[in-house]
PDB file of C-alpha atoms in Angstrom:
ATOM      1  CA  MET R 278     -20.168  69.015  -6.683  1.00 54.00           C
ATOM      2  CA  VAL R 279     -20.721  70.533  -9.825  1.00 59.00           C
ATOM      3  CA  PHE R 280     -18.175  72.242 -12.215  1.00 60.00           C
ATOM      4  CA  THR R 281     -20.179  75.322 -13.394  1.00 65.00           C
ATOM      5  CA  ASP R 282     -17.323  77.311 -14.821  1.00 68.00           C
ATOM      6  CA  GLU R 283     -14.925  76.866 -16.831  1.00 71.00           C
ATOM      7  CA  ALA R 284     -11.872  77.843 -13.874  1.00 70.00           C
ATOM      8  CA  GLU R 285      -9.240  75.952 -13.344  1.00 75.00           C
ATOM      9  CA  ALA R 286      -9.046  74.364  -9.412  1.00 76.00           C
ATOM     10  CA  VAL R 287      -6.740  72.705  -7.326  1.00 79.00           C
ATOM     11  CA  TYR R 288      -8.735  70.427  -5.506  1.00 77.00           C
ATOM     12  CA  PRO R 289      -7.146  68.177  -2.716  1.00 77.00           C
ATOM     13  CA  SER R 290      -7.166  63.915  -3.313  1.00 72.00           C
ATOM     14  CA  ASP R 291      -9.299  63.032  -0.732  1.00 73.00           C
ATOM     15  CA  ALA R 292     -11.715  65.764  -1.946  1.00 78.00           C
ATOM     16  CA  LEU R 293     -12.673  63.649  -5.296  1.00 83.00           C
ATOM     17  CA  PHE R 294     -14.452  60.578  -5.854  1.00 87.00           C
ATOM     18  CA  LYS R 295     -14.393  58.073  -8.337  1.00 88.00           C
ATOM     19  CA  LEU R 296     -16.471  54.732  -8.913  1.00 89.00           C
ATOM     20  CA  LYS R 297     -15.608  51.333  -7.301  1.00 89.00           C
ATOM     21  CA  PRO R 298     -14.702  48.792  -9.477  1.00 86.00           C
ATOM     22  CA  LYS R 299     -17.997  47.823 -10.554  1.00 80.00           C
ATOM     23  CA  GLU R 300     -17.125  43.893  -8.913  1.00 81.00           C
ATOM     24  CA  GLU R 301     -17.715  46.308  -5.325  1.00 82.00           C
ATOM     25  CA  ILE R 302     -20.289  47.994  -6.103  1.00 79.00           C
ATOM     26  CA  TYR R 303     -22.705  44.980  -7.301  1.00 70.00           C
ATOM     27  CA  PRO R 304     -21.451  41.885  -6.481  1.00 62.00           C
ATOM     28  CA  THR R 305     -22.674  38.809  -8.408  1.00 58.00           C
ATOM     29  CA  GLY R 306     -21.739  36.321  -5.966  1.00 52.00           C
ATOM     30  CA  GLY R 307     -24.589  37.172  -3.773  1.00 52.00           C
ATOM     31  CA  MET R 308     -26.505  39.834  -1.315  1.00 53.00           C
ATOM     32  CA  ASP R 309     -23.399  40.503   1.064  1.00 52.00           C
ATOM     33  CA  PHE R 310     -23.820  43.995   1.585  1.00 58.00           C
ATOM     34  CA  ALA R 311     -26.310  46.134   2.891  1.00 64.00           C
ATOM     35  CA  ILE R 312     -28.498  48.581   0.585  1.00 66.00           C
ATOM     36  CA  PRO R 313     -30.928  50.911   2.458  1.00 66.00           C
ATOM     37  CA  ASN R 314     -33.751  50.689   0.290  1.00 81.00           C
ATOM     38  CA  LEU R 315     -35.227  49.341  -3.097  1.00 85.00           C
ATOM     39  CA  ASN R 316     -34.153  52.591  -4.487  1.00 88.00           C
ATOM     40  CA  SER R 317     -30.384  52.337  -3.931  1.00 87.00           C
ATOM     41  CA  TYR R 318     -30.638  49.100  -4.776  1.00 87.00           C
ATOM     42  CA  LYS R 319     -31.736  49.298  -8.215  1.00 90.00           C
ATOM     43  CA  ASP R 320     -29.411  52.617  -8.551  1.00 91.00           C
ATOM     44  CA  LEU R 321     -26.257  50.774  -7.811  1.00 90.00           C
ATOM     45  CA  TYR R 322     -27.210  48.425 -10.647  1.00 90.00           C
ATOM     46  CA  LYS R 323     -27.997  51.039 -13.287  1.00 93.00           C
ATOM     47  CA  ILE R 324     -24.271  51.988 -11.999  1.00 92.00           C
ATOM     48  CA  SER R 325     -23.200  48.398 -12.650  1.00 90.00           C
ATOM     49  CA  LEU R 326     -24.817  48.180 -15.750  1.00 92.00           C
ATOM     50  CA  LEU R 327     -23.270  51.532 -17.046  1.00 94.00           C
ATOM     51  CA  GLN R 328     -19.643  50.613 -15.718  1.00 91.00           C
ATOM     52  CA  GLN R 329     -19.803  47.382 -17.861  1.00 91.00           C
ATOM     53  CA  MET R 330     -20.921  49.553 -21.091  1.00 92.00           C
ATOM     54  CA  GLY R 331     -17.802  51.337 -20.396  1.00 87.00           C
ATOM     55  CA  ARG R 332     -18.126  54.444 -22.171  1.00 92.00           C
ATOM     56  CA  SER R 333     -17.244  58.164 -21.218  1.00 91.00           C
ATOM     57  CA  THR R 334     -20.660  58.862 -21.225  1.00 94.00           C
ATOM     58  CA  ASP R 335     -21.837  55.723 -19.550  1.00 94.00           C
ATOM     59  CA  ILE R 336     -18.979  56.524 -16.923  1.00 93.00           C
ATOM     60  CA  TRP R 337     -20.570  60.200 -16.281  1.00 93.00           C
ATOM     61  CA  ASN R 338     -24.069  58.852 -16.273  1.00 94.00           C
ATOM     62  CA  ALA R 339     -22.748  56.344 -13.251  1.00 94.00           C
ATOM     63  CA  LEU R 340     -20.937  59.489 -11.567  1.00 92.00           C
ATOM     64  CA  GLN R 341     -24.562  61.620 -11.622  1.00 94.00           C
ATOM     65  CA  ILE R 342     -26.477  58.766 -10.214  1.00 94.00           C
ATOM     66  CA  ALA R 343     -23.795  58.003  -7.274  1.00 92.00           C
ATOM     67  CA  ARG R 344     -23.892  61.971  -6.600  1.00 91.00           C
ATOM     68  CA  GLU R 345     -27.729  62.182  -6.405  1.00 93.00           C
ATOM     69  CA  ASN R 346     -28.079  59.189  -3.558  1.00 91.00           C
ATOM     70  CA  PRO R 347     -25.883  60.013  -0.640  1.00 89.00           C
ATOM     71  CA  GLU R 348     -27.371  56.378   0.833  1.00 89.00           C
ATOM     72  CA  ILE R 349     -25.029  54.496  -1.755  1.00 88.00           C
ATOM     73  CA  TRP R 350     -21.825  56.627  -1.753  1.00 87.00           C
ATOM     74  CA  LYS R 351     -20.102  54.218   0.771  1.00 86.00           C
ATOM     75  CA  ASN R 352     -20.686  51.319  -1.814  1.00 85.00           C
ATOM     76  CA  SER R 353     -20.313  53.331  -5.045  1.00 88.00           C
ATOM     77  CA  LEU R 354     -17.604  55.761  -4.741  1.00 89.00           C
ATOM     78  CA  VAL R 355     -13.826  55.699  -3.523  1.00 88.00           C
ATOM     79  CA  SER R 356     -11.602  58.624  -2.973  1.00 85.00           C
ATOM     80  CA  VAL R 357      -8.969  59.130  -5.260  1.00 82.00           C
ATOM     81  CA  GLU R 358      -6.603  59.362  -2.175  1.00 82.00           C
ATOM     82  CA  GLU R 359      -7.856  56.239  -1.197  1.00 80.00           C
ATOM     83  CA  SER R 360      -7.324  54.456  -4.296  1.00 78.00           C
ATOM     84  CA  LEU R 361      -4.491  55.724  -5.271  1.00 79.00           C
ATOM     85  CA  GLY R 362      -2.981  54.921  -1.593  1.00 74.00           C
ATOM     86  CA  LEU R 363      -2.063  58.187  -0.754  1.00 63.00           C
ATOM     87  CA  HIS R 364      -1.852  59.126   2.784  1.00 58.00           C
ATOM     88  CA  HIS R 365      -0.938  62.135   4.389  1.00 54.00           C
ATOM     89  CA  ASN R 366       1.779  62.206   6.738  1.00 53.00           C
ATOM     90  CA  GLN R 367       1.351  65.142   9.517  1.00 53.00           C
ATOM     91  CA  TYR R 368       4.671  66.200  11.336  1.00 52.00           C
ATOM     92  CA  ILE R 369       4.449  67.965  14.407  1.00 60.00           C
ATOM     93  CA  GLY R 370       7.484  70.636  14.614  1.00 59.00           C
ATOM     94  CA  ARG R 371       9.108  71.748  17.895  1.00 60.00           C
TER      95      ARG R 371
END
């Protein structure tokens, strides 16, 4: 999602994503996760390095890398809804 104007908007928490913790994106203990190809592996490594640097521009760049590679979304992103533990309860009326 690209925000091109300065208009404010309201988005549901399941439509917004943030980076997973760096330990989950690129585990240092071993390769116990499936990565489709070498470019995806490199992108996850870059994201991990940018997260370690921790500046806001680095985090922004990491999000851009993740945005441009849909193959790594499940390894690198988590919805805000999931990260906050929010669940929408749906009630059925009579």
